[in-house]
Amino acid sequence: MLDAQTDAATEKTLEIQGITKSFGAVHALSDISFTVNRGEWIAIMGPSGSGKTTMINIIGCMDRPTSGAVILDGEDVSSLSAEELTVIRRDKIGLVFQQFHLVPYLTAVENVMVAQYYHSLVDENEALQALDRVGLLERARHLPRQLSGGEQQRVCVARALINSPKLILADEPTGNLDESNGKIVMDLFRQLHAEGSTIVVVTHDPDVAACAEKTIVLEYGRLARITDNPPQTGKVEQAGETAQTTLDKQA
Amino acid sequence: MDQAKETVKARALTPLALAWATLRRRPARSGSLCLLVALFAFALCAAALVNAWLKSGLSGLSGRMGADILIVPYGYEKKLEGALLRGEPSQFYTKVELVDKIRGHAFVAAASPQLFLTSLSAGCCSVKVQLVGFDPATDFSVGPWLRSRLDKPLGQLGTDEIVVGALITAKPGESIRFFGKPFTVAARMDRSGMGFDSSVFMTLEAARLLTKEALFAELAAEGLMPLGGADDADAAISSVLIKVKDGSSVKEAANELMRLYAIPYNLDMLVAADMLSAISSSIKNLSLLLFGLACGLWGIALLALFVVFSAGQAERRREMAILRLLGATRKRLALITLTEALLISLAGAAGGLGAAGLLLLPFAPLLFQTLGLPYLPLSCGQALAVGITVALLALLTGPLAASWSALSLTRLDTYQSLREGE
Ligand SMILES: Nc1ncnc2c1ncn2[C@@H]1O[C@H](COP(=O)(O)OP(=O)(O)O)[C@@H](O)[C@H]1O
Ligand SMILES: [Mg+2]
């Protein structure tokens, strides 16, 4: 974490250089370039079908671009094999999904521990601490189906942050949540950002996007524009507090 | 940081732990798969055990019989077969002079008479028993077997002494009454797997005395009079056991004997080899049926496991894709799947073998008696061999069924699998 703060302004966590992605005749992404600096919070917006998920899957090393380069933490990952991508993914990336993607037969804490297991060493106490952070310590032994959508998404966030990833990616993290649960999850992201995490969030909700420092807008697979959002420094701290109080109430 | 981690209690989510978690938290699915494997293991065990029992019973039977040809009064060959195989009591008579005549033929190596009697009731037994009188001087059939338990020569067996089969509950030295007359048990035989187990052996002389003296009235009252009446009791025998000389054809010998004596003495005969081959074929049918059943169940178990583990199932593919997102290699996914299948097999095999042990072993004698087939208990070694073979096959079932799925998981498209869930 201390490392992360040195050179935060200059170091590039992610560089997207002219990537395209085609699924047969469908051009999901064409010639997209942008950069995400360490500690930055970026939102990707755009209408349905504009290529947001395709984009985040490529950044998250779940898929490879048809052409162009993806430079993650200084390494070009665009032409790595699936197994090599798996290693990068587990070492450097934390993932949060609209559909949560929790392992249904594992408890909340076990879901967090699986991420630890494949990354390094399983430490149940640390996993419990992560759940505590998202206000779910009491629900640690529950299976996903015994949790509400909001709770499942918070487990997902705990799982994403457990290995202190270089980059946290979230695809519509509030898409399946009601407003209040969406707010709890966004408060968690605010906290993570305040602590120095680099975050890329895909959303079609302008309120969610407004939390980020920059918004990248995709249209028909093309980069329509990149906008700088009004600085929200004050709001971040304030929001951090709100998140904490909300979670305290939950716990 | 890493060192600190190591000191903390670590619970590794190994493939085994993940597989176990899957099974434990889907009890219905896991239970029914286990049940299928258990059914297969049980059926295979039953097939293998029945097969082994029948084979040992059969070999006991052919070894014990000794005779190549058995001559009985016309119409009684089924009764003799029943008496030999299952100890079904029956009595029938022909004339003793026949024995010498048969012995006179060049192709006959040995011939010895037996006299059968059916006890009406005896202190020892709740059911009728077959009493077999044999001729100690000429016997070559049961004699050698009886001698294995008897501590004196056959010729010294008194007219008040008997040798009992393994299923007759009387210890040596005890006394049993037949038709009111007391007999001392001289020896009790080991299991033979055939009718002899529920038979009682005595000398021909003792059997004659019993027929003649004690029980004539009773026999007559029951309508079980010897063929020729009381006067002929001394001359009555039930069956002649014949051993053909080496080098002579049993078939030809049987034909010749039939030609000469069938009509005058109203005889019929059993060729031991034919009888045994008839039993062999019924044994074959039964084992075939059971093995067929086991095969069918195996097919069903394989199919069910295949379907459940199949990566064709979107749900399973999705779960695996999630693990992959978190950093599991494809090999690991395959390993988890195989472990899961192996655990199911393991539980199923244990269940099936346990059930076979509990249900089949104790009730086998009854089952075989009902089926009218010779039964001999297996040695520990034989039972163990059956158990191990079945266990190995059952253990193989799960991984075999899941192997295709495991293989296809190594080609899993993570991103595509997760999209399908949307
Ligand atoms: N695996 C795929 N095969 C074929 N077409 C795909 C695939 N993934 C995405 N697409 C197409 O690419 C386009 C962008 O999809 P997506 O990235 O999911 O958009 P968004 O997340 O912005 O809604 C869509 O037209 C979609 O149908
Ligand atoms: Mg999408």
XYZ file of C-alpha atoms and ligand atoms in Angstrom:
701
model
C 0.000 0.000 0.000
C 2.882 2.335 0.775
C 4.395 1.383 -2.579
C 1.166 2.206 -4.279
C 1.260 5.789 -3.087
C 4.746 6.614 -4.352
C 4.646 7.867 -7.944
C 0.901 7.383 -7.860
C 0.368 10.277 -10.200
C 2.705 9.097 -12.919
C 2.735 5.303 -12.859
C 0.483 3.675 -15.407
C -1.335 0.649 -14.080
C -3.063 0.002 -17.373
C -2.475 1.122 -20.931
C -4.914 0.217 -23.652
C -3.341 0.767 -27.052
C -5.591 0.652 -30.096
C -7.418 -2.554 -29.273
C -10.095 -4.083 -31.434
C -12.185 -7.154 -30.742
C -14.322 -8.986 -33.263
C -16.634 -11.911 -32.729
C -16.861 -13.129 -36.273
C -18.608 -10.350 -38.138
C -19.476 -8.442 -34.946
C -16.961 -5.713 -34.150
C -17.460 -5.385 -30.427
C -14.552 -2.971 -29.986
C -12.688 -0.898 -32.558
C -9.453 0.962 -32.021
C -9.758 1.921 -28.372
C -6.925 3.567 -26.476
C -6.764 4.977 -22.971
C -4.646 4.880 -19.852
C -5.407 4.259 -16.197
C -2.895 5.597 -13.698
C -2.181 4.021 -10.363
C -4.783 4.981 -7.788
C -7.184 6.247 -10.414
C -10.891 5.461 -10.549
C -12.268 5.156 -14.059
C -15.856 4.558 -15.136
C -16.746 2.994 -18.486
C -20.202 3.962 -19.697
C -22.213 3.332 -22.772
C -25.497 1.876 -23.960
C -26.177 -1.845 -23.886
C -24.177 -3.691 -26.524
C -21.590 -0.955 -26.813
C -18.760 -3.298 -25.787
C -18.337 -2.472 -22.097
C -18.266 -6.071 -20.912
C -15.996 -7.054 -23.777
C -13.677 -4.244 -22.723
C -13.577 -5.234 -19.066
C -13.080 -8.896 -19.954
C -10.036 -7.985 -21.977
C -8.648 -5.768 -19.221
C -9.393 -8.537 -16.719
C -7.407 -11.106 -18.688
C -10.501 -13.188 -19.352
C -10.289 -12.564 -23.057
C -7.746 -11.364 -25.599
C -8.102 -8.506 -28.061
C -8.160 -9.288 -31.768
C -5.473 -6.656 -32.192
C -3.835 -3.927 -30.141
C -1.941 -4.064 -26.874
C -3.042 -4.304 -23.257
C -0.218 -3.280 -20.964
C -0.985 -4.218 -17.413
C 1.466 -3.131 -14.736
C 4.152 -2.736 -17.367
C 3.590 -6.101 -19.060
C 1.925 -6.647 -22.442
C -0.698 -9.284 -21.779
C -2.478 -9.096 -25.130
C -0.790 -12.137 -26.604
C -0.423 -14.375 -23.555
C -1.873 -17.886 -23.491
C -5.005 -18.656 -21.490
C -2.971 -20.246 -18.700
C -0.573 -17.305 -18.564
C -3.555 -14.953 -18.375
C -4.903 -17.007 -15.473
C -1.724 -16.338 -13.533
C -1.844 -12.586 -14.258
C -5.524 -12.478 -13.356
C -5.140 -14.156 -9.989
C -2.017 -12.150 -9.099
C -3.029 -8.671 -10.176
C -6.770 -8.360 -10.595
C -9.807 -8.346 -8.365
C -13.125 -8.943 -10.117
C -16.657 -7.890 -9.228
C -19.565 -8.897 -11.482
C -23.147 -7.903 -11.988
C -24.137 -11.553 -11.448
C -21.780 -11.854 -8.421
C -20.363 -15.183 -9.650
C -19.960 -16.718 -6.233
C -19.309 -20.464 -6.002
C -22.763 -21.699 -4.945
C -21.597 -24.585 -2.773
C -19.073 -22.582 -0.786
C -19.864 -20.323 2.169
C -19.122 -16.605 2.071
C -15.784 -16.993 3.823
C -14.877 -20.006 1.698
C -15.594 -17.997 -1.439
C -13.070 -15.431 -0.242
C -10.629 -18.180 0.723
C -10.775 -19.744 -2.740
C -9.337 -16.526 -4.127
C -6.608 -16.676 -1.501
C -5.948 -20.317 -2.258
C -5.266 -19.827 -5.928
C -3.324 -16.652 -5.252
C -1.050 -17.652 -2.380
C -1.956 -19.013 1.011
C -5.303 -19.494 2.659
C -5.690 -17.463 5.793
C -9.143 -17.762 7.265
C -8.643 -14.879 9.690
C -7.703 -12.557 6.885
C -10.727 -13.730 4.893
C -12.947 -13.044 7.889
C -11.415 -9.582 8.232
C -12.266 -8.875 4.602
C -15.847 -9.925 5.243
C -15.879 -7.770 8.345
C -14.805 -4.875 6.185
C -17.863 -5.259 3.982
C -20.014 -5.729 7.086
C -20.675 -9.439 6.633
C -18.733 -11.069 9.440
C -21.899 -12.567 10.878
C -22.825 -14.032 7.515
C -19.423 -15.631 6.929
C -20.755 -19.198 7.221
C -23.756 -18.676 4.952
C -24.045 -20.084 1.449
C -24.654 -17.570 -1.364
C -28.276 -18.653 -1.723
C -28.822 -17.744 1.932
C -27.644 -14.186 1.256
C -29.469 -11.254 -0.310
C -28.228 -9.819 -3.605
C -26.592 -6.910 -1.822
C -24.863 -9.244 0.592
C -23.664 -11.480 -2.223
C -22.200 -8.487 -3.991
C -20.398 -7.452 -0.823
C -18.915 -10.969 -0.530
C -17.816 -10.468 -4.103
C -16.108 -7.200 -3.177
C -14.414 -8.851 -0.203
C -13.196 -11.591 -2.529
C -11.955 -9.026 -5.052
C -9.891 -7.125 -2.515
C -8.521 -10.069 -0.506
C -5.285 -10.403 -2.462
C -4.620 -6.638 -2.571
C -4.886 -6.552 -6.376
C -3.179 -3.964 -8.577
C -6.484 -3.337 -10.289
C -10.092 -3.824 -9.235
C -12.534 -4.369 -12.102
C -16.282 -4.223 -11.686
C -18.836 -4.921 -14.413
C -22.156 -3.303 -13.492
C -21.589 -3.963 -9.766
C -24.874 -2.290 -8.861
C -26.803 -3.616 -11.861
C -28.633 -6.305 -9.911
C -29.003 -4.349 -6.687
C -31.663 -2.054 -5.331
C -30.769 1.531 -4.575
C -29.773 1.135 -0.942
C -27.637 -1.959 -1.590
C -26.138 -0.232 -4.603
C -25.176 2.636 -2.338
C -23.517 0.325 0.184
C -21.451 -1.250 -2.565
C -20.477 2.111 -4.051
C -19.452 3.306 -0.584
C -17.125 0.296 -0.419
C -15.561 1.310 -3.708
C -15.118 4.837 -2.392
C -13.271 3.477 0.598
C -11.055 1.290 -1.551
C -10.299 4.247 -3.760
C -9.544 6.440 -0.769
C -7.046 3.800 0.325
C -5.284 3.963 -3.018
C -6.842 1.157 -5.070
C -7.009 1.480 -8.830
C -10.558 0.833 -9.968
C -12.331 0.416 -13.308
C -16.111 0.268 -13.052
C -18.453 -0.466 -15.945
C -21.870 1.049 -15.500
C -24.753 2.612 -17.292
C -25.804 4.498 -14.177
C -24.575 8.144 -14.352
C -24.648 8.417 -10.543
C -22.285 5.470 -10.253
C -20.071 6.868 -12.991
C -19.974 10.251 -11.265
C -18.083 8.690 -8.346
C -15.151 8.030 -10.665
C -12.516 10.570 -11.608
C -12.831 9.962 -15.344
C -15.567 8.499 -17.511
C -14.841 6.654 -20.732
C -17.872 6.550 -22.971
C -18.241 3.760 -25.532
C -20.688 3.823 -28.421
C -20.998 1.009 -30.935
C -17.663 -0.346 -29.844
C -15.876 2.953 -30.378
C -14.478 5.337 -27.818
C -16.879 8.275 -28.030
C -15.198 10.483 -25.439
C -13.304 10.616 -22.175
C -14.622 13.105 -19.651
C -13.039 14.305 -16.431
C -15.610 14.247 -13.672
C -15.784 17.128 -11.208
C -13.353 16.457 -8.341
C -15.092 14.826 -5.420
C -12.333 14.775 -2.821
C -14.556 16.150 -0.129
C -17.309 13.864 -1.172
C -15.038 10.831 -1.043
C -14.134 11.378 2.567
C -17.693 12.164 3.423
C -18.845 9.111 1.549
C -16.234 7.027 3.312
C -17.725 8.026 6.590
C -21.217 7.313 5.331
C -20.093 3.890 4.231
C -18.576 3.191 7.593
C -21.673 4.227 9.481
C -23.889 2.238 7.120
C -21.737 -0.825 7.635
C -21.635 -0.334 11.374
C -25.389 -0.334 11.361
C -25.399 -3.512 9.278
C -22.914 -5.358 11.473
C 3.826 -10.752 5.328
C 3.979 -14.201 3.776
C 5.772 -15.571 6.804
C 3.135 -14.121 9.064
C 0.511 -15.843 6.948
C 2.136 -19.198 7.373
C 1.932 -19.017 11.135
C -1.813 -18.474 11.055
C -4.097 -21.511 10.972
C -4.475 -22.327 7.297
C -7.355 -24.323 5.858
C -6.403 -25.154 2.312
C -9.172 -25.313 -0.279
C -7.526 -28.181 -2.083
C -9.335 -30.011 -4.888
C -10.346 -32.562 -2.265
C -11.814 -29.891 0.018
C -13.682 -28.272 -2.881
C -14.985 -31.607 -4.118
C -16.122 -32.485 -0.623
C -17.844 -29.102 -0.240
C -19.729 -29.641 -3.505
C -20.921 -33.069 -2.452
C -21.794 -32.127 1.100
C -23.867 -29.144 0.118
C -25.824 -31.013 -2.559
C -26.957 -33.977 -0.522
C -29.765 -35.048 -2.850
C -27.577 -35.159 -5.922
C -24.628 -36.747 -4.150
C -26.876 -39.217 -2.358
C -28.600 -40.450 -5.482
C -25.318 -40.842 -7.344
C -23.851 -42.758 -4.425
C -26.939 -44.927 -4.355
C -26.523 -45.805 -8.024
C -22.897 -46.775 -7.556
C -23.889 -48.711 -4.440
C -26.583 -50.585 -6.382
C -24.062 -51.465 -9.039
C -21.521 -52.598 -6.456
C -24.198 -54.643 -4.737
C -25.385 -56.314 -7.943
C -21.851 -57.037 -9.082
C -21.008 -58.400 -5.668
C -24.116 -60.581 -5.745
C -23.218 -61.838 -9.204
C -19.627 -62.573 -8.278
C -20.543 -64.205 -4.979
C -23.298 -66.342 -6.462
C -20.935 -67.361 -9.218
C -18.204 -68.299 -6.755
C -20.640 -70.138 -4.502
C -22.086 -72.078 -7.388
C -18.687 -73.013 -8.728
C -17.430 -74.241 -5.390
C -20.695 -76.065 -4.779
C -20.450 -77.667 -8.169
C -16.876 -78.774 -7.793
C -17.742 -80.179 -4.389
C -20.609 -82.014 -5.985
C -18.666 -83.630 -8.792
C -15.841 -84.555 -6.454
C -18.194 -86.117 -3.912
C -20.337 -88.010 -6.312
C -17.606 -90.377 -7.412
C -20.007 -92.456 -9.487
C -20.344 -92.190 -13.264
C -23.762 -93.811 -13.491
C -26.537 -94.005 -10.925
C -29.256 -96.597 -11.393
C -32.681 -96.027 -9.858
C -36.150 -97.531 -10.248
C -37.951 -96.243 -13.280
C -39.406 -92.793 -12.783
C -37.218 -91.894 -9.826
C -34.289 -90.191 -11.501
C -35.608 -86.753 -10.579
C -36.028 -87.888 -6.990
C -32.436 -89.102 -6.844
C -31.252 -85.849 -8.285
C -33.227 -83.985 -5.655
C -31.778 -86.172 -2.914
C -28.237 -85.717 -4.188
C -28.366 -82.018 -4.830
C -30.715 -80.761 -2.219
C -31.172 -83.551 0.265
C -34.865 -83.762 -0.573
C -35.949 -86.895 1.241
C -37.356 -89.694 -0.861
C -37.338 -93.463 -0.941
C -37.616 -95.985 -3.688
C -36.545 -99.553 -4.066
C -35.181 -102.094 -6.449
C -33.549 -105.500 -5.988
C -30.111 -106.122 -4.534
C -29.271 -108.973 -6.917
C -28.833 -106.333 -9.555
C -25.594 -105.143 -7.946
C -23.783 -108.431 -8.552
C -25.057 -108.643 -12.093
C -23.799 -105.184 -12.871
C -20.489 -105.862 -11.192
C -20.048 -108.777 -13.577
C -19.600 -106.576 -16.630
C -16.081 -105.969 -17.861
C -16.543 -102.241 -18.231
C -17.642 -101.781 -14.615
C -14.854 -100.864 -12.244
C -17.016 -100.754 -9.165
C -20.675 -100.931 -8.202
C -22.168 -100.328 -4.814
C -25.765 -100.198 -3.561
C -27.411 -97.533 -1.433
C -30.671 -97.721 0.448
C -32.655 -94.562 1.019
C -35.125 -93.985 3.766
C -37.053 -90.936 4.758
C -37.332 -90.191 8.422
C -40.813 -89.175 9.401
C -39.666 -87.134 12.296
C -36.575 -87.130 14.388
C -35.501 -85.494 17.600
C -32.766 -83.632 15.793
C -34.664 -82.064 13.031
C -37.827 -80.186 12.432
C -38.047 -81.499 8.881
C -37.829 -84.884 7.216
C -34.282 -86.119 6.717
C -32.818 -88.339 4.091
C -31.335 -91.491 5.583
C -28.716 -93.093 3.363
C -27.554 -96.628 3.890
C -24.271 -97.416 2.149
C -22.321 -100.652 1.847
C -18.985 -100.209 3.691
C -17.486 -103.190 1.856
C -18.039 -101.919 -1.678
C -18.701 -98.193 -1.350
C -16.528 -95.865 -3.395
C -18.818 -92.841 -3.438
C -19.570 -91.372 -0.027
C -17.131 -93.611 1.807
C -13.911 -91.726 1.124
C -15.650 -88.521 2.136
C -17.107 -89.971 5.328
C -13.713 -91.309 6.284
C -12.343 -87.745 6.339
C -14.292 -87.168 9.555
C -14.656 -90.628 10.967
C -11.902 -91.785 13.301
C -12.337 -95.476 12.494
C -12.651 -97.636 9.353
C -16.071 -97.586 7.712
C -16.458 -101.308 8.327
C -16.404 -100.721 12.069
C -19.400 -98.416 11.989
C -21.994 -100.189 14.128
C -25.652 -100.675 13.239
C -26.564 -98.162 15.936
C -24.144 -95.519 14.694
C -24.636 -92.763 12.171
C -22.642 -90.055 10.444
C -24.585 -86.813 9.988
C -24.354 -84.049 7.414
C -23.214 -80.576 8.361
C -26.735 -79.170 8.550
C -27.946 -81.765 11.037
C -27.560 -80.196 14.435
C -26.104 -83.028 16.456
C -22.636 -83.321 17.902
C -20.564 -86.512 17.821
C -21.470 -88.654 20.792
C -25.042 -87.398 20.956
C -27.959 -89.670 20.356
C -30.721 -89.208 17.781
C -33.838 -91.273 17.320
C -35.166 -92.336 13.968
C -38.446 -94.191 13.932
C -38.099 -94.504 17.666
C -34.721 -96.219 17.484
C -31.722 -94.434 19.067
C -28.539 -93.882 17.055
C -25.238 -92.484 18.258
C -23.644 -89.777 16.141
C -20.176 -91.072 15.239
C -19.150 -88.040 13.215
C -20.488 -84.858 11.706
C -19.348 -83.884 8.225
C -18.124 -80.566 6.873
C -20.203 -78.635 4.381
C -20.316 -80.274 0.986
C -22.723 -77.914 -0.719
C -25.000 -80.731 -1.755
C -27.861 -82.775 -0.420
C -25.484 -84.783 1.742
C -25.376 -81.828 4.127
C -28.872 -82.583 5.297
C -28.547 -86.366 5.087
C -27.774 -89.002 7.670
C -25.507 -91.901 6.755
C -25.533 -95.379 8.182
C -24.467 -98.797 7.027
C -26.664 -100.657 4.587
C -27.273 -103.208 7.300
C -28.457 -100.578 9.758
C -30.730 -99.090 7.133
C -32.194 -102.525 6.402
C -32.814 -103.227 10.071
C -34.546 -99.905 10.374
C -36.655 -100.563 7.337
C -37.562 -104.030 8.481
C -37.956 -104.038 12.198
C -38.788 -100.859 13.755
C -40.844 -99.157 11.403
C -42.626 -101.393 9.226
C -45.958 -100.657 10.711
C -45.354 -96.989 10.553
C -44.161 -97.177 6.969
C -47.126 -99.211 5.975
C -49.427 -96.777 7.673
C -47.887 -93.992 5.676
C -48.130 -96.069 2.533
C -44.400 -96.053 2.133
C -44.111 -99.822 1.714
C -41.017 -101.167 -0.057
C -41.773 -102.294 -3.544
C -41.759 -105.970 -2.904
C -43.375 -105.786 0.525
C -41.924 -106.762 3.890
C -40.412 -110.036 2.742
C -38.250 -108.272 0.250
C -36.796 -105.763 2.679
C -33.552 -107.704 2.863
C -33.219 -107.631 -0.875
C -34.249 -103.983 -1.298
C -31.897 -101.273 -2.412
C -32.702 -97.807 -3.743
C -29.907 -97.144 -6.095
C -26.763 -98.656 -7.564
C -23.739 -96.416 -7.984
C -21.472 -97.446 -10.803
C -17.946 -96.455 -11.639
C -16.925 -97.245 -15.198
C -13.408 -98.553 -15.889
C -10.924 -96.041 -17.214
C -10.890 -96.215 -20.968
C -14.487 -97.376 -21.261
C -17.141 -94.989 -22.476
C -19.660 -93.982 -19.850
C -22.318 -93.418 -22.498
C -21.832 -96.870 -24.000
C -21.765 -98.479 -20.579
C -24.997 -96.742 -19.658
C -26.643 -97.848 -22.912
C -25.557 -101.438 -22.427
C -26.829 -101.524 -18.849
C -30.130 -100.009 -19.890
C -30.511 -102.481 -22.717
C -29.976 -105.427 -20.381
C -31.771 -104.370 -17.210
C -34.128 -101.493 -17.845
C -37.135 -103.596 -18.713
C -36.670 -106.622 -16.435
C -35.933 -104.494 -13.386
C -37.981 -101.489 -14.391
C -34.973 -99.193 -14.160
C -33.860 -95.784 -15.104
C -30.502 -94.148 -14.773
C -28.698 -90.916 -14.269
C -25.421 -90.177 -15.936
C -23.560 -88.020 -13.447
C -21.852 -85.934 -16.108
C -25.218 -85.070 -17.697
C -26.676 -84.102 -14.371
C -23.713 -81.900 -13.590
C -23.760 -80.272 -16.966
C -27.456 -79.541 -16.512
C -26.643 -77.871 -13.206
C -23.701 -76.102 -14.795
C -25.938 -74.618 -17.404
C -28.510 -73.452 -14.868
C -25.624 -71.967 -12.896
C -24.389 -70.253 -16.006
C -27.830 -68.812 -16.627
C -28.130 -67.493 -13.117
C -24.687 -65.899 -13.108
C -25.313 -64.522 -16.565
C -28.532 -62.952 -15.344
C -26.846 -61.406 -12.340
C -23.864 -60.192 -14.328
C -26.291 -58.788 -16.874
C -28.081 -56.926 -14.103
C -24.774 -55.634 -12.767
C -23.784 -54.493 -16.251
C -27.112 -52.726 -16.703
C -26.738 -50.951 -13.381
C -23.199 -50.056 -14.283
C -24.422 -48.501 -17.490
C -27.062 -46.505 -15.616
C -24.568 -45.362 -12.971
C -22.056 -44.368 -15.630
C -24.705 -42.483 -17.561
C -26.053 -40.659 -14.511
C -22.563 -39.689 -13.384
C -21.704 -38.680 -16.897
C -24.749 -36.450 -17.175
C -24.259 -34.842 -13.773
C -20.578 -34.215 -14.272
C -20.923 -33.339 -17.893
C -19.546 -29.949 -18.728
C -22.570 -29.809 -21.007
C -24.396 -28.579 -17.941
C -24.362 -24.811 -17.924
C -24.485 -24.679 -14.149
C -21.435 -26.821 -13.725
C -19.606 -24.987 -16.477
C -20.376 -21.724 -14.735
C -19.070 -22.933 -11.381
C -15.889 -24.104 -12.996
C -15.554 -20.820 -14.865
C -15.793 -18.937 -11.563
C -12.974 -21.002 -10.087
C -11.023 -20.323 -13.209
C -11.637 -16.579 -12.892
C -10.167 -16.763 -9.421
C -7.039 -18.344 -10.800
C -7.607 -22.117 -10.929
C -5.785 -23.707 -13.826
C -7.756 -25.960 -16.169
C -5.876 -28.984 -14.844
C -7.138 -28.118 -11.388
C -10.728 -28.004 -12.585
C -10.270 -31.465 -14.050
C -8.741 -32.642 -10.791
C -11.659 -31.278 -8.757
C -14.123 -33.067 -11.029
C -12.263 -36.371 -10.843
C -11.916 -36.099 -7.079
C -15.624 -35.445 -6.737
C -16.433 -38.472 -8.868
C -13.982 -40.610 -6.935
C -15.548 -39.599 -3.617
C -18.971 -40.624 -4.910
C -17.561 -43.923 -6.108
C -15.866 -44.483 -2.798
C -19.029 -43.937 -0.794
C -21.051 -46.022 -3.255
C -18.570 -48.879 -3.237
C -18.469 -48.906 0.547
C -22.267 -48.854 0.746
C -22.760 -51.544 -1.873
C -20.160 -53.873 -0.433
C -21.439 -53.287 3.081
C -24.981 -54.114 2.021
C -23.787 -57.202 0.156
C -21.901 -58.354 3.225
C -24.875 -57.793 5.486
C -27.590 -59.167 3.229
C -25.990 -61.791 1.032
C -23.608 -63.624 3.309
C -26.122 -64.514 6.036
C -28.982 -65.359 3.690
C -27.078 -67.164 0.950
C -27.707 -70.687 2.298
C -31.446 -70.034 2.364
C -31.362 -68.513 -1.110
C -29.530 -71.471 -2.591
C -31.796 -73.930 -0.888
C -34.774 -72.123 -2.367
C -33.192 -72.175 -5.797
C -32.356 -75.861 -5.390
C -28.680 -75.334 -6.080
C -25.626 -76.673 -4.290
C -24.125 -74.201 -1.816
C -20.721 -74.111 -0.197
C -19.493 -71.158 1.884
C -16.518 -69.288 0.454
C -13.146 -69.144 2.102
C -12.001 -65.779 3.454
C -9.573 -65.473 0.566
C -12.290 -66.035 -2.033
C -14.642 -63.557 -0.369
C -11.834 -61.010 -0.161
C -10.987 -61.467 -3.834
C -14.624 -60.827 -4.781
C -14.752 -57.785 -2.484
C -11.573 -56.248 -3.846
C -12.541 -56.787 -7.471
C -15.958 -55.247 -6.952
C -14.497 -52.343 -4.970
C -11.984 -51.584 -7.708
C -14.629 -51.639 -10.434
C -16.992 -49.469 -8.407
C -14.198 -47.031 -7.603
C -13.395 -46.766 -11.255
C -16.985 -45.931 -12.190
C -17.017 -42.308 -11.067
C -13.685 -41.186 -12.502
C -14.460 -43.086 -15.700
C -17.802 -41.323 -16.132
C -16.289 -37.967 -15.229
C -13.161 -38.317 -17.321
C -14.743 -36.972 -20.474
C -16.094 -34.039 -18.555
C -12.714 -33.487 -16.896
C -11.097 -33.547 -20.285
C -13.562 -31.072 -21.727
C -12.993 -28.785 -18.729
C -9.417 -28.432 -19.865
C -10.860 -26.723 -22.943
C -13.387 -24.625 -21.002
C -13.958 -21.137 -22.363
C -14.240 -19.109 -19.181
C -15.681 -15.973 -20.632
C -18.208 -17.795 -22.804
C -19.359 -19.966 -19.890
C -20.056 -16.976 -17.720
C -21.875 -15.117 -20.486
C -24.247 -18.061 -20.803
C -25.468 -17.363 -17.294
C -26.643 -13.897 -18.280
N -18.752 -14.130 -27.202
C -19.412 -13.356 -28.066
N -19.771 -13.849 -29.264
C -20.408 -13.076 -30.164
N -20.743 -11.813 -29.949
C -20.407 -11.244 -28.769
C -19.735 -11.991 -27.776
N -19.519 -11.169 -26.714
C -20.052 -9.981 -27.031
N -20.586 -10.019 -28.265
C -21.201 -8.902 -28.945
O -20.365 -7.798 -28.808
C -21.137 -6.638 -28.586
C -20.753 -5.994 -27.276
O -21.194 -6.795 -26.200
P -20.930 -6.448 -24.686
O -19.477 -6.187 -24.522
O -21.493 -7.507 -23.854
O -21.745 -5.121 -24.485
P -22.207 -4.386 -23.190
O -21.562 -5.026 -22.031
O -21.771 -2.988 -23.389
O -23.687 -4.490 -23.132
C -22.588 -7.049 -28.634
O -23.092 -6.840 -29.928
C -22.515 -8.518 -28.335
O -23.591 -9.194 -28.957
Mg -22.323 -5.916 -20.249
